[in-house]
mmCIF file of C-alpha atoms and ligand atoms in Angstrom:
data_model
loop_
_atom_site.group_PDB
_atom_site.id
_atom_site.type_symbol
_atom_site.label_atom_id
_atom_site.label_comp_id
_atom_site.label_asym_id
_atom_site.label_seq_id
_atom_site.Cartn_x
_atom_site.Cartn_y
_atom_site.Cartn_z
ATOM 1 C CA UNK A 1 -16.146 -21.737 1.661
ATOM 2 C CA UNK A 2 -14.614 -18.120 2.937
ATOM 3 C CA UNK A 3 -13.549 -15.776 0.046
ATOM 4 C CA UNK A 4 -11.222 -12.832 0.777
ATOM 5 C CA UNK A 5 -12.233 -9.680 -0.732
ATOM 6 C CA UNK A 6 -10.278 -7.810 2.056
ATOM 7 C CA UNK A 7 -6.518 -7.398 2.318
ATOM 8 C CA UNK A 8 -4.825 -6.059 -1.069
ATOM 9 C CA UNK A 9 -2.154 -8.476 -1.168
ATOM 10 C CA UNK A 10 -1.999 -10.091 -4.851
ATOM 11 C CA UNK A 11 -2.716 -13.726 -5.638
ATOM 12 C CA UNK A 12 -1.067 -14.095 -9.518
ATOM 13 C CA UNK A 13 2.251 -15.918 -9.276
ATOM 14 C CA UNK A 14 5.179 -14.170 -10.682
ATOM 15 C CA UNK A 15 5.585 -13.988 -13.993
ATOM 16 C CA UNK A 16 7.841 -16.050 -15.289
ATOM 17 C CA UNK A 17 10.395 -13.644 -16.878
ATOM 18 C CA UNK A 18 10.976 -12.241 -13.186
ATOM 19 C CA UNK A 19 11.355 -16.105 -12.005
ATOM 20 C CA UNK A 20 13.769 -17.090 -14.857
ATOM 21 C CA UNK A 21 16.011 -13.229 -13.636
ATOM 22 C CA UNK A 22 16.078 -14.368 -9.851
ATOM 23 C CA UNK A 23 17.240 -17.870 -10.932
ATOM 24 C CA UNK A 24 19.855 -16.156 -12.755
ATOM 25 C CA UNK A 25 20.742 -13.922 -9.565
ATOM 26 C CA UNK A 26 20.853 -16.791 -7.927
ATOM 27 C CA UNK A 27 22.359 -19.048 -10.029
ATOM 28 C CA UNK A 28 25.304 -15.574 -10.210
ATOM 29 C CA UNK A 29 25.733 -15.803 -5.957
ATOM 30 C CA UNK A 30 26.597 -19.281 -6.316
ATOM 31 C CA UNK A 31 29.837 -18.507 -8.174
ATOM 32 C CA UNK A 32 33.046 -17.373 -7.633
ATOM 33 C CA UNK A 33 32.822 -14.311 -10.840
ATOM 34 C CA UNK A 34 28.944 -13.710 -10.027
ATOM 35 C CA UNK A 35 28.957 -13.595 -6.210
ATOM 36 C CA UNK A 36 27.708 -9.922 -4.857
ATOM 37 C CA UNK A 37 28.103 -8.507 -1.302
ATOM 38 C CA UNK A 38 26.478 -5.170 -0.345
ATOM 39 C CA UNK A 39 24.798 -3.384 -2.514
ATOM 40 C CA UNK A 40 25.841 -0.018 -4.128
ATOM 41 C CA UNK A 41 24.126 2.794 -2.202
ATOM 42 C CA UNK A 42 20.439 3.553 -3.105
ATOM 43 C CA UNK A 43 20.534 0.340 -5.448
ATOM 44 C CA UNK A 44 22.282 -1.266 -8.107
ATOM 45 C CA UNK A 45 22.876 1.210 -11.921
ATOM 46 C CA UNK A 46 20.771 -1.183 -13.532
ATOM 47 C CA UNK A 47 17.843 -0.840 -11.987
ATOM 48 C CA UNK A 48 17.732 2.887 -11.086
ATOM 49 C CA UNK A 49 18.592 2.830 -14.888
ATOM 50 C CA UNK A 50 15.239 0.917 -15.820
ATOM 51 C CA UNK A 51 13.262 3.231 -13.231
ATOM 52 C CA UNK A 52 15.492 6.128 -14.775
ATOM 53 C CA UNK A 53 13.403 5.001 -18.426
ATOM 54 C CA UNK A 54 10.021 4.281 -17.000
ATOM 55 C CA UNK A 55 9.640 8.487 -15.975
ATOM 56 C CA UNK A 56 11.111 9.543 -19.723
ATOM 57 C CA UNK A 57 8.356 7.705 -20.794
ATOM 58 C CA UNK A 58 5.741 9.675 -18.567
ATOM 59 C CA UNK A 59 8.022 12.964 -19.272
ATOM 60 C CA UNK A 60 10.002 12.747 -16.293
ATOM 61 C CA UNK A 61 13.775 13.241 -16.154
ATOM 62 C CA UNK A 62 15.503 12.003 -13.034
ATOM 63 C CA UNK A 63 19.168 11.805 -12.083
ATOM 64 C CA UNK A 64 20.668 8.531 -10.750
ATOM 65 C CA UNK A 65 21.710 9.823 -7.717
ATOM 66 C CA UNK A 66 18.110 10.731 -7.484
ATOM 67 C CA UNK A 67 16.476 7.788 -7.423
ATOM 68 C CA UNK A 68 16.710 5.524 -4.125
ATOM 69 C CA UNK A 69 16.179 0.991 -4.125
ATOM 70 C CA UNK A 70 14.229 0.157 -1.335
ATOM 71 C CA UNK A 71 12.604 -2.470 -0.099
ATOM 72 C CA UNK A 72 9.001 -1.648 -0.516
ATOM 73 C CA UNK A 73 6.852 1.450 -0.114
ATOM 74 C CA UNK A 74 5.892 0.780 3.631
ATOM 75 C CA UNK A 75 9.192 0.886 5.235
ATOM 76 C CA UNK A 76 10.118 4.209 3.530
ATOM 77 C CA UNK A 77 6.628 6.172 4.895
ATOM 78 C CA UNK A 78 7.593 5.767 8.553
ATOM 79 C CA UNK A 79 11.384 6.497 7.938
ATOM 80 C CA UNK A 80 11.288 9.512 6.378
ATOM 81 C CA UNK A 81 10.391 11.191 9.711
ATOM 82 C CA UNK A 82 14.182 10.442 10.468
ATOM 83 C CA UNK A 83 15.037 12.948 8.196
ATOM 84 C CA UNK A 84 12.529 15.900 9.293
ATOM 85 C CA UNK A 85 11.568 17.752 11.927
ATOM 86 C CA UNK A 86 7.621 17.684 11.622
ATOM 87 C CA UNK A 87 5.141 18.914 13.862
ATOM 88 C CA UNK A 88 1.947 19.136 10.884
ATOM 89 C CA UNK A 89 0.961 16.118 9.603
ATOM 90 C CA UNK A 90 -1.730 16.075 6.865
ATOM 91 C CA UNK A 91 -3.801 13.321 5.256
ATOM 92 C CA UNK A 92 -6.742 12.826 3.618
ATOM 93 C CA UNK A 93 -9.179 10.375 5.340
ATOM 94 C CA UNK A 94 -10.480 7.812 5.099
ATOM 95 C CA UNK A 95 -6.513 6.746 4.186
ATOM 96 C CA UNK A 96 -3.871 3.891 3.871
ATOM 97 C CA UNK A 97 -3.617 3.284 7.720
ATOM 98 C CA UNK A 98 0.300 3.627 8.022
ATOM 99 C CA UNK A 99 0.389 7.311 7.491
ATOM 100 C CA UNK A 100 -1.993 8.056 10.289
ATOM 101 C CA UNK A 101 -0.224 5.427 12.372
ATOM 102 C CA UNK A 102 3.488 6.991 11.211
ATOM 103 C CA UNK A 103 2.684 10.021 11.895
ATOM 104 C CA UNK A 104 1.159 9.577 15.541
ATOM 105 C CA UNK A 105 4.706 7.336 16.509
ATOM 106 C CA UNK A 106 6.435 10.346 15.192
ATOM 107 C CA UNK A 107 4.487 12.115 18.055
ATOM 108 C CA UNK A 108 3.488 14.769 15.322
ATOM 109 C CA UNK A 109 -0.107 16.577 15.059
ATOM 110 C CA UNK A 110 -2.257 14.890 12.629
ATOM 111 C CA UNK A 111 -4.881 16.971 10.674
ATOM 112 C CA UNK A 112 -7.094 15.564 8.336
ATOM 113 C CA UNK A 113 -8.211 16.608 4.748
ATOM 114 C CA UNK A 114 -11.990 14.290 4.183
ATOM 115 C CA UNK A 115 -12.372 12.742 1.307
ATOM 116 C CA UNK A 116 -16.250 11.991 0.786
ATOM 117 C CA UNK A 117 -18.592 12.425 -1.722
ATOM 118 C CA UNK A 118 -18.929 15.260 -1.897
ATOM 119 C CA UNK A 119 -15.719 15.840 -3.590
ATOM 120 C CA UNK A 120 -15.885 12.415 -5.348
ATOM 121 C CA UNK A 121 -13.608 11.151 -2.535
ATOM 122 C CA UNK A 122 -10.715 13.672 -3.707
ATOM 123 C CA UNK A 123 -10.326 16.281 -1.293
ATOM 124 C CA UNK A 124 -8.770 19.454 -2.501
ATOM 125 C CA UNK A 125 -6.077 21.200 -0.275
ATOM 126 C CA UNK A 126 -6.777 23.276 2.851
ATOM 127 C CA UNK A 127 -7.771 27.703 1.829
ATOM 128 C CA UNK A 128 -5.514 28.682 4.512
ATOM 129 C CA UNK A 129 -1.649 28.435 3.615
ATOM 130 C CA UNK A 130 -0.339 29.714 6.796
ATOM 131 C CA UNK A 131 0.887 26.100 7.839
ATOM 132 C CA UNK A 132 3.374 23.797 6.452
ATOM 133 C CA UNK A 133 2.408 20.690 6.749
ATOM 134 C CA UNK A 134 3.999 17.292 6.195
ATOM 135 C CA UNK A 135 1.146 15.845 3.751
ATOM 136 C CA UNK A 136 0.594 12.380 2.338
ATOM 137 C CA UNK A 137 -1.651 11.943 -0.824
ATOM 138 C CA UNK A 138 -1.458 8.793 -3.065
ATOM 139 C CA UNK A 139 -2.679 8.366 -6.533
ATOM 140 C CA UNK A 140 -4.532 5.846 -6.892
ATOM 141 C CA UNK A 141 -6.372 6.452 -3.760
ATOM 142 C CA UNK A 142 -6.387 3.285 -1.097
ATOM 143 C CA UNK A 143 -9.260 2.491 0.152
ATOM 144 C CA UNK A 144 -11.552 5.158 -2.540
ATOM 145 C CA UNK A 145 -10.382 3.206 -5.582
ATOM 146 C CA UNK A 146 -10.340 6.454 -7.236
ATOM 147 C CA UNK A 147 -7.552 8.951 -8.965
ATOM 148 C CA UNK A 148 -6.509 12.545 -8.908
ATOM 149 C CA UNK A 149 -6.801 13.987 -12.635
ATOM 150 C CA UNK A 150 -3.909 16.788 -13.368
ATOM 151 C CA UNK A 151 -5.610 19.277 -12.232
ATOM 152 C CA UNK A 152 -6.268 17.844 -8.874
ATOM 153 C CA UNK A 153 -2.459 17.264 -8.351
ATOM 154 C CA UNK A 154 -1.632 20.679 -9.305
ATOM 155 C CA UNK A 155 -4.070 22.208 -6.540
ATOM 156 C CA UNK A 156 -1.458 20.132 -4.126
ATOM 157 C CA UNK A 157 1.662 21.221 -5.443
ATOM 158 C CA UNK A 158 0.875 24.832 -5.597
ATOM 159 C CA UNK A 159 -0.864 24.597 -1.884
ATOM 160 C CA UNK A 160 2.780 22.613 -0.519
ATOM 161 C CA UNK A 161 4.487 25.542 -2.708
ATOM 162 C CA UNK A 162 2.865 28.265 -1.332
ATOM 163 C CA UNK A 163 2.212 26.964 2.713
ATOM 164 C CA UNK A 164 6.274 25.617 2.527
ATOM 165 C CA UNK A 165 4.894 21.893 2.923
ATOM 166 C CA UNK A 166 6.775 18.982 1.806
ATOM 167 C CA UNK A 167 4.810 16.447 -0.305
ATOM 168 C CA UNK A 168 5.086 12.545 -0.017
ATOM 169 C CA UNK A 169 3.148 11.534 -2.609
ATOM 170 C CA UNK A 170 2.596 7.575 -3.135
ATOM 171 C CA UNK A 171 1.931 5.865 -6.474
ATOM 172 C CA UNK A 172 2.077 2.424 -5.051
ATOM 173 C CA UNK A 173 -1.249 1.857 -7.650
ATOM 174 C CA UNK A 174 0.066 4.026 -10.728
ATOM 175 C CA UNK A 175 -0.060 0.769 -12.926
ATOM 176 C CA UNK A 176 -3.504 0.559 -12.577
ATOM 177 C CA UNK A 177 -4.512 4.325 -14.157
ATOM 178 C CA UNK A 178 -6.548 3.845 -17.533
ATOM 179 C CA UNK A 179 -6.460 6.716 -19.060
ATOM 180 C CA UNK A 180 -4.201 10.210 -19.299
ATOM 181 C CA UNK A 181 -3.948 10.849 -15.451
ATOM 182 C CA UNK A 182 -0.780 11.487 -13.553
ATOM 183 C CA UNK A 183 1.255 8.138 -12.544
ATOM 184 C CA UNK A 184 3.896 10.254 -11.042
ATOM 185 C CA UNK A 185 3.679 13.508 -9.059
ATOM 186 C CA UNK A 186 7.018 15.239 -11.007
ATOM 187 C CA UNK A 187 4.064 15.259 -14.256
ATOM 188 C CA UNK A 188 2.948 18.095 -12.336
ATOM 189 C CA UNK A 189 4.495 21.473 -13.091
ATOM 190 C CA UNK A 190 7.203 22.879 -9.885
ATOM 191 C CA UNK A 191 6.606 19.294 -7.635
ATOM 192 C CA UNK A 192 10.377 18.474 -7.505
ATOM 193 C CA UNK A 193 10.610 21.367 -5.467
ATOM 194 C CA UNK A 194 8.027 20.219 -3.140
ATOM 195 C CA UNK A 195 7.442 16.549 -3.485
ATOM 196 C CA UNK A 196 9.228 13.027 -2.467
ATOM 197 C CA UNK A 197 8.161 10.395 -4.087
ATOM 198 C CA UNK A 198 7.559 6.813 -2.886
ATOM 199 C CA UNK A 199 6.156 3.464 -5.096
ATOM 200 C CA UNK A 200 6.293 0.032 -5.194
ATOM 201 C CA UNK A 201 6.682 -3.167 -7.034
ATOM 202 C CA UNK A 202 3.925 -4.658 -5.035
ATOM 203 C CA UNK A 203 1.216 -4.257 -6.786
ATOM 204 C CA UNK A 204 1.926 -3.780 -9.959
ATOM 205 C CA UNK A 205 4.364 -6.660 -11.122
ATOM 206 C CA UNK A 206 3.471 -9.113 -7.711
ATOM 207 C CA UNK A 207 6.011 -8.314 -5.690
ATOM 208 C CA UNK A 208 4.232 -8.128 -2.154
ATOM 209 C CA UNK A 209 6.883 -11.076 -1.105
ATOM 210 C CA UNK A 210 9.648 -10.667 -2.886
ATOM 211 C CA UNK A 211 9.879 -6.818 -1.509
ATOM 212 C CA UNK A 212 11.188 -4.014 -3.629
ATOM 213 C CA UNK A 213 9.902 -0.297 -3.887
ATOM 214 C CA UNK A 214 12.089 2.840 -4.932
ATOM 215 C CA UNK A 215 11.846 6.893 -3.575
ATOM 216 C CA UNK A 216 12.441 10.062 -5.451
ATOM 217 C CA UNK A 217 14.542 12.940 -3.880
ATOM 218 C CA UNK A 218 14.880 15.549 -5.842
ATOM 219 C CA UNK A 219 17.967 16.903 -5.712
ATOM 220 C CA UNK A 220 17.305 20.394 -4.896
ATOM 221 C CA UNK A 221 14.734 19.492 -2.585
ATOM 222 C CA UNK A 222 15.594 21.417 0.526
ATOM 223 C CA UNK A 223 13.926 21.437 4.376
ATOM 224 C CA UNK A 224 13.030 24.698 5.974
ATOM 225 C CA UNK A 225 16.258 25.631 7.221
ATOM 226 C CA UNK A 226 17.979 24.994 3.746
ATOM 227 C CA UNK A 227 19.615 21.789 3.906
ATOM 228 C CA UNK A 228 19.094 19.110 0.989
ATOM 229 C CA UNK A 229 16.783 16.721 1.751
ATOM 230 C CA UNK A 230 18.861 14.210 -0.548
ATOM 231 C CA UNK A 231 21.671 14.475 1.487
ATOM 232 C CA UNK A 232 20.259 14.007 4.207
ATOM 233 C CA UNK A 233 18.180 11.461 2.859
ATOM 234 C CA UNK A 234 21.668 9.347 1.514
ATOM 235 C CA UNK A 235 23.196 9.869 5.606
ATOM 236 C CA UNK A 236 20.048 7.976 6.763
ATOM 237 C CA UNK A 237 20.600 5.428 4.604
ATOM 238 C CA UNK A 238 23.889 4.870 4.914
ATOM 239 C CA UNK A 239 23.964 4.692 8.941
ATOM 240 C CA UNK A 240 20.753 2.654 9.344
ATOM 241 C CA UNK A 241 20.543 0.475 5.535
ATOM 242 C CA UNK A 242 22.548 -1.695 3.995
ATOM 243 C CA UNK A 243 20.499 -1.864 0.836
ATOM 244 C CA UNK A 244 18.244 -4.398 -0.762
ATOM 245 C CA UNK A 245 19.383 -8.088 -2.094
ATOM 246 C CA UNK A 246 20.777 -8.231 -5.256
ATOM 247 C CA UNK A 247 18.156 -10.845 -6.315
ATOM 248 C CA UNK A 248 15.169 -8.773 -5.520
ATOM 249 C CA UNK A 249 17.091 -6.008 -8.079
ATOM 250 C CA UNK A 250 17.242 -8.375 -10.649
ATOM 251 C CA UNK A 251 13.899 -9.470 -10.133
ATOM 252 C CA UNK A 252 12.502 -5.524 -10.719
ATOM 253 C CA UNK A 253 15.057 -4.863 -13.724
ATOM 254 C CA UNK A 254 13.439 -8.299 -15.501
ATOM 255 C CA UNK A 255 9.436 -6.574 -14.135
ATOM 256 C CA UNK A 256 10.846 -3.244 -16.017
ATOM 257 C CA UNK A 257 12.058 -4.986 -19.417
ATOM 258 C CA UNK A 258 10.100 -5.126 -22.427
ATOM 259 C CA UNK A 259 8.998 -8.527 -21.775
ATOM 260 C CA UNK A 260 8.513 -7.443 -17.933
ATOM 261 C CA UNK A 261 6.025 -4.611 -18.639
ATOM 262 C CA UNK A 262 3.910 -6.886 -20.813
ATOM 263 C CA UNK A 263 3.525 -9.300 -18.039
ATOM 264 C CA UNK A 264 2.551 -6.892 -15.387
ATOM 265 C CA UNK A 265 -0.048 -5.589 -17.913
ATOM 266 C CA UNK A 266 -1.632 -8.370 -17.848
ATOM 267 C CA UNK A 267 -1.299 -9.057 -14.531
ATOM 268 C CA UNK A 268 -3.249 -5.732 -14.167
ATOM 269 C CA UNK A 269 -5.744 -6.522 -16.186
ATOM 270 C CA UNK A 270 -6.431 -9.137 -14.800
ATOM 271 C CA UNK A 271 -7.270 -7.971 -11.490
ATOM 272 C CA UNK A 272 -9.152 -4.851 -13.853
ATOM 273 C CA UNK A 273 -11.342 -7.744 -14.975
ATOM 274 C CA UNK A 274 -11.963 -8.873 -11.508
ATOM 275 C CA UNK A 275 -12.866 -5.247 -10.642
ATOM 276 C CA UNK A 276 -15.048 -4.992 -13.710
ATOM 277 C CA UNK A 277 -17.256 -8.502 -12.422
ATOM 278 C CA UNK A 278 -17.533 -6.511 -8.829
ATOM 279 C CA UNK A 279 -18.619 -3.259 -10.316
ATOM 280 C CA UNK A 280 -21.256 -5.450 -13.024
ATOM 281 C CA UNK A 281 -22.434 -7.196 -9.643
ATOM 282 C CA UNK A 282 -23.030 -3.767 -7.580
ATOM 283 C CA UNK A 283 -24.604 -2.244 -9.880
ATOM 284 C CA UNK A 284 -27.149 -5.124 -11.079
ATOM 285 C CA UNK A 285 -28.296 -5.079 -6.526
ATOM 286 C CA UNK A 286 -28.508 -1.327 -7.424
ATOM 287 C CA UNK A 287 -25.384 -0.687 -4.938
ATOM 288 C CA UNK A 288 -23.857 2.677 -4.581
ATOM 289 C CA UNK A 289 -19.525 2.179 -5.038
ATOM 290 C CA UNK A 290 -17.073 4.041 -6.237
ATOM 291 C CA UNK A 291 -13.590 3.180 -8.208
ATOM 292 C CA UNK A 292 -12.723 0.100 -9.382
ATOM 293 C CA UNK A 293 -11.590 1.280 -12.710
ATOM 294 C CA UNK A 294 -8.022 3.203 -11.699
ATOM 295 C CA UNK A 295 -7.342 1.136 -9.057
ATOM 296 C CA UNK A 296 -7.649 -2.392 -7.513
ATOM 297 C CA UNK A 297 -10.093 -0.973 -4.553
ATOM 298 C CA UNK A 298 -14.272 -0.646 -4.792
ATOM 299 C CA UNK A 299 -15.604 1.953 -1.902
ATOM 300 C CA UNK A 300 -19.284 0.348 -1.856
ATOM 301 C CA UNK A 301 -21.732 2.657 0.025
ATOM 302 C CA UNK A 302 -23.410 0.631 3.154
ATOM 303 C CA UNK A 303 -24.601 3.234 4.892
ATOM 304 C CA UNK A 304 -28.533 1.597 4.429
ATOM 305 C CA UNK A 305 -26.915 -1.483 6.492
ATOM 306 C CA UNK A 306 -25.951 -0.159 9.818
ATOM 307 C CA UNK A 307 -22.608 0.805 8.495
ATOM 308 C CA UNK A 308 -19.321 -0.645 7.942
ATOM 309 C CA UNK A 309 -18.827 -3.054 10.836
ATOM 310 C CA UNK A 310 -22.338 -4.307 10.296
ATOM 311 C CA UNK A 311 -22.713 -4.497 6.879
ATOM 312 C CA UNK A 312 -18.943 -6.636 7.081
ATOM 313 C CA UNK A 313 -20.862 -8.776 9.449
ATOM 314 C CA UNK A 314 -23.714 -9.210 7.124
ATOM 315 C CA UNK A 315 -21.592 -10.072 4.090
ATOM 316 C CA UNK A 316 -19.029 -12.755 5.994
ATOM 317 C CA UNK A 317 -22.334 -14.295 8.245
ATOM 318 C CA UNK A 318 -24.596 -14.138 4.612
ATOM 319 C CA UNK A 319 -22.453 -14.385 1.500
ATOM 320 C CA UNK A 320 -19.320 -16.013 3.487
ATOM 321 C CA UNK A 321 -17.417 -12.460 2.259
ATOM 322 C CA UNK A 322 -14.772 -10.954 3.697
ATOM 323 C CA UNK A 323 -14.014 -7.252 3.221
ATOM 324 C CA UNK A 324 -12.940 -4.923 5.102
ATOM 325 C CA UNK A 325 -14.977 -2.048 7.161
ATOM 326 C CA UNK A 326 -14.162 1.776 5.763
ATOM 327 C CA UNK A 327 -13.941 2.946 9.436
ATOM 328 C CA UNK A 328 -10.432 1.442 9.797
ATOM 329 C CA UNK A 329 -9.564 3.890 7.437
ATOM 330 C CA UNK A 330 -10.563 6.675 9.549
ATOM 331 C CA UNK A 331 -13.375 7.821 10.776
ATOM 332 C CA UNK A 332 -14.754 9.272 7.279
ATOM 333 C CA UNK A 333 -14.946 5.796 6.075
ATOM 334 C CA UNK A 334 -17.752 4.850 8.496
ATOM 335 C CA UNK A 335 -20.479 4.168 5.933
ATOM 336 C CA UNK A 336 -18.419 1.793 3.592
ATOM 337 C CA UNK A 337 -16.209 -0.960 3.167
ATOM 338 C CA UNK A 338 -13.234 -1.782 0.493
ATOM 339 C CA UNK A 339 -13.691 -5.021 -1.782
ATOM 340 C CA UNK A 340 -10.019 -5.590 -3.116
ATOM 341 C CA UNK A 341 -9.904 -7.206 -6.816
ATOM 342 C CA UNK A 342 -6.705 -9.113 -5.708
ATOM 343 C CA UNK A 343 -8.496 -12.130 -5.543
ATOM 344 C CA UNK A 344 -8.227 -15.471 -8.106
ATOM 345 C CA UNK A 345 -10.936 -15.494 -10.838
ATOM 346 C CA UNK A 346 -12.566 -18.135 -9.417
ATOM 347 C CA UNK A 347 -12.851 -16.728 -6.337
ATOM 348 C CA UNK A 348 -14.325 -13.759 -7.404
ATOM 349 C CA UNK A 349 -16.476 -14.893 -9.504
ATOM 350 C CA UNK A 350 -17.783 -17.307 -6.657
ATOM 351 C CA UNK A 351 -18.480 -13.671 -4.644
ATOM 352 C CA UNK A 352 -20.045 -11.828 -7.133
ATOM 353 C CA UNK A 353 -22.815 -15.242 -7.461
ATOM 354 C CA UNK A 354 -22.796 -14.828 -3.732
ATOM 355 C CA UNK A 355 -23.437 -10.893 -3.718
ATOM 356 C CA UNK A 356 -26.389 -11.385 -5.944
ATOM 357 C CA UNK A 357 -27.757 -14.047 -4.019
ATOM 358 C CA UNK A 358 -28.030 -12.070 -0.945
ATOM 359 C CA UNK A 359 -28.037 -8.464 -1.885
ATOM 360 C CA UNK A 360 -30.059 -8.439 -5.571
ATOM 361 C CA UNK A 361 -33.515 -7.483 -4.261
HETATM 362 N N1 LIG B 1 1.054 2.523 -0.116
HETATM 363 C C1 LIG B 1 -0.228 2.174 -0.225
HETATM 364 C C2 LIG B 1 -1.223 3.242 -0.560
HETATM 365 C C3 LIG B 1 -0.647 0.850 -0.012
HETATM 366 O O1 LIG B 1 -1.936 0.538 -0.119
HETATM 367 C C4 LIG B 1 0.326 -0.123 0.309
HETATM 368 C C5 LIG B 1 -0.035 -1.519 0.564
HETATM 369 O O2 LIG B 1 -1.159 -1.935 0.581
HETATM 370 C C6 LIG B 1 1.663 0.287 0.421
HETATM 371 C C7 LIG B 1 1.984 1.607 0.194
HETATM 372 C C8 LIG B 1 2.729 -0.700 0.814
HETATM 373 O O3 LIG B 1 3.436 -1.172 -0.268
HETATM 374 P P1 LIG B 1 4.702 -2.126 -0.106
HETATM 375 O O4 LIG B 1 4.232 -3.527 -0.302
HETATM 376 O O5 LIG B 1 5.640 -1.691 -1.169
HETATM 377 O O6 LIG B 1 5.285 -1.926 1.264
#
């Protein structure tokens, strides 16, 4: 037996109030009255509508014309080079892997900001404002399992205010904060004049293969020579998208309904609960980790093993574990490797037997 602890891709099936909307969707393409072609620009009314809600409830007032359908999180971090003219990239590392690799096929200089323990794995923003940077920060951090507070986020805004940076700020994992942090960057005083925003369905209601993810422009966004970053955003849409399928939209309205959010709730915590049997296992071997309570990710300290590759080794050869080595997050994460909670209950709880078989001393 070979349990994954490694990729984050989700295991729960959909819930079944997204099922019974895509049925419908479908069900509507079938007929004559319900059939659909392309989609409106940046995404159907009704479900930049039920994103529209979701930020009044964190405080957050967006405009329609604001708020842009995609088709997952991923595509939208490499294509928004399309719209700028960047020579300053900076990210934190260790870091989600496509912003380094984004940013280096944009042929752009890549500087890093480290995360490590120092600074409980959240590194604050450069002193020096004299450059302006393009800079990627998500909240929930991937692979650190942990989250910026509001006071953390503000340091970034006012730093991309002051240097004239533009931040893309990812909240791919907001469903999984537990307390009164930020889920969305525009919580933070002055960041629609500084900040995109990009998140995802993926992890929060299961949608990892159905595809759907939205991005914020603000409208009065603007690049450095003074043209709206919107509008430039909507002429890169229209001449290389032709939007998302109308049955993926219905699918996120039904994940946004009443009914919707109290599914993906528990779909959360239920991978919280798998988290919570990792973290109990850790910390009965007397492992050092971090996370795993804001987020799906553990950062487990391996440094006594050899390090990441060989303590990834030790765990698939010993405990038939896989997880995956820090160090392909960037170099900072040499030391550590990421368990992922996405895993089925059984499985995990299979692991964490397995962990204390071969690490409890
Ligand atoms: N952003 C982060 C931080 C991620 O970890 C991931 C996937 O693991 C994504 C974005 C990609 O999300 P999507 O499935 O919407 O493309």
């Amino acid at each position: 037996r070979l349990v994954s602890l490694g990729i984050g891709d989700v295991t729960l099936p959909l819930p079944p109030v997204v099922c019974q909307a895509m049925q419908k969707a479908v069900a509507e393409m079938g007929s004559e009255e319900g059939f659909r072609g392309y989609s409106p620009e940046g995404g159907y009314p009704f479900l930049k509508q039920a994103n529209i809600d979701k930020y009044a409830r964190w405080g957050v007032k967006l405009n329609e014309e604001e708020v842009y359908v995609s088709d997952g999180a991923k595509v939208e971090l490499g294509s928004i080079y399309d719209v700028l003219d960047v020579r300053d990239v900076l990210i934190p590392c260790p870091t989600y892997p496509a912003y380094y690799d984004d940013a280096i096929l944009a042929g752009a200089n890549v500087h890093h900001v480290t995360g490590d323990e120092g600074c409980h794995f959240l590194p604050p923003p450069p002193e020096k404002t004299d450059t302006p940077y393009l800079i990627f920060l998500c909240s929930p951090l991937n692979p650190r399992g942990v989250a910026y507070d509001k006071n953390g986020l503000c340091e970034w805004v006012n730093f991309a205010l002051k240097s004239g940076s533009l931040l893309v700020f990812d909240c791919a994992y907001e469903a999984y904060i537990t307390d009164d942090r930020p889920h969305s960057i525009y919580e933070i005083e002055g960041a629609s004049g500084c900040a995109v925003e990009i998140s995802s369905f993926s992890k929060s209601a299961g949608f990892t293969g159905v595809r759907l993810g939205w991005t914020v422009w603000p409208k009065d966004l603007k690049d450095r020579h003074g043209i709206s970053l919107l509008g430039l955003w909507r002429r890169r849409q229209s001449a290389k998208s032709n939007g998302v399928s109308y049955i993926s939209q219905r699918a996120g309205e039904a994940a946004l309904s009443q009914e919707g959010e109290k599914a993906v709730k528990k779909q959360v915590a239920y991978y919280g609960e798998n988290a919570r049997l990792l973290r109990d296992v850790l910390l009965r071997c007397d492992i050092t980790y971090y996370g795993g309570i804001h987020s799906p990710y553990l950062w487990v300290s391996c440094k006594k093993w050899g390090g990441s590759w060989a303590f990834f080794h030790f765990l698939l050869q010993n405990a038939h574990i896989i997880s995956t080595p820090g160090v392909g997050f960037g170099e900072a994460g040499e030391g550590f490797v990421r368990l992922s909670s996405f895993g089925r209950r059984q499985d995990v709880i299979w692991a964490t037997e397995q962990i204390e078989r071969v690490l409890r001393r």
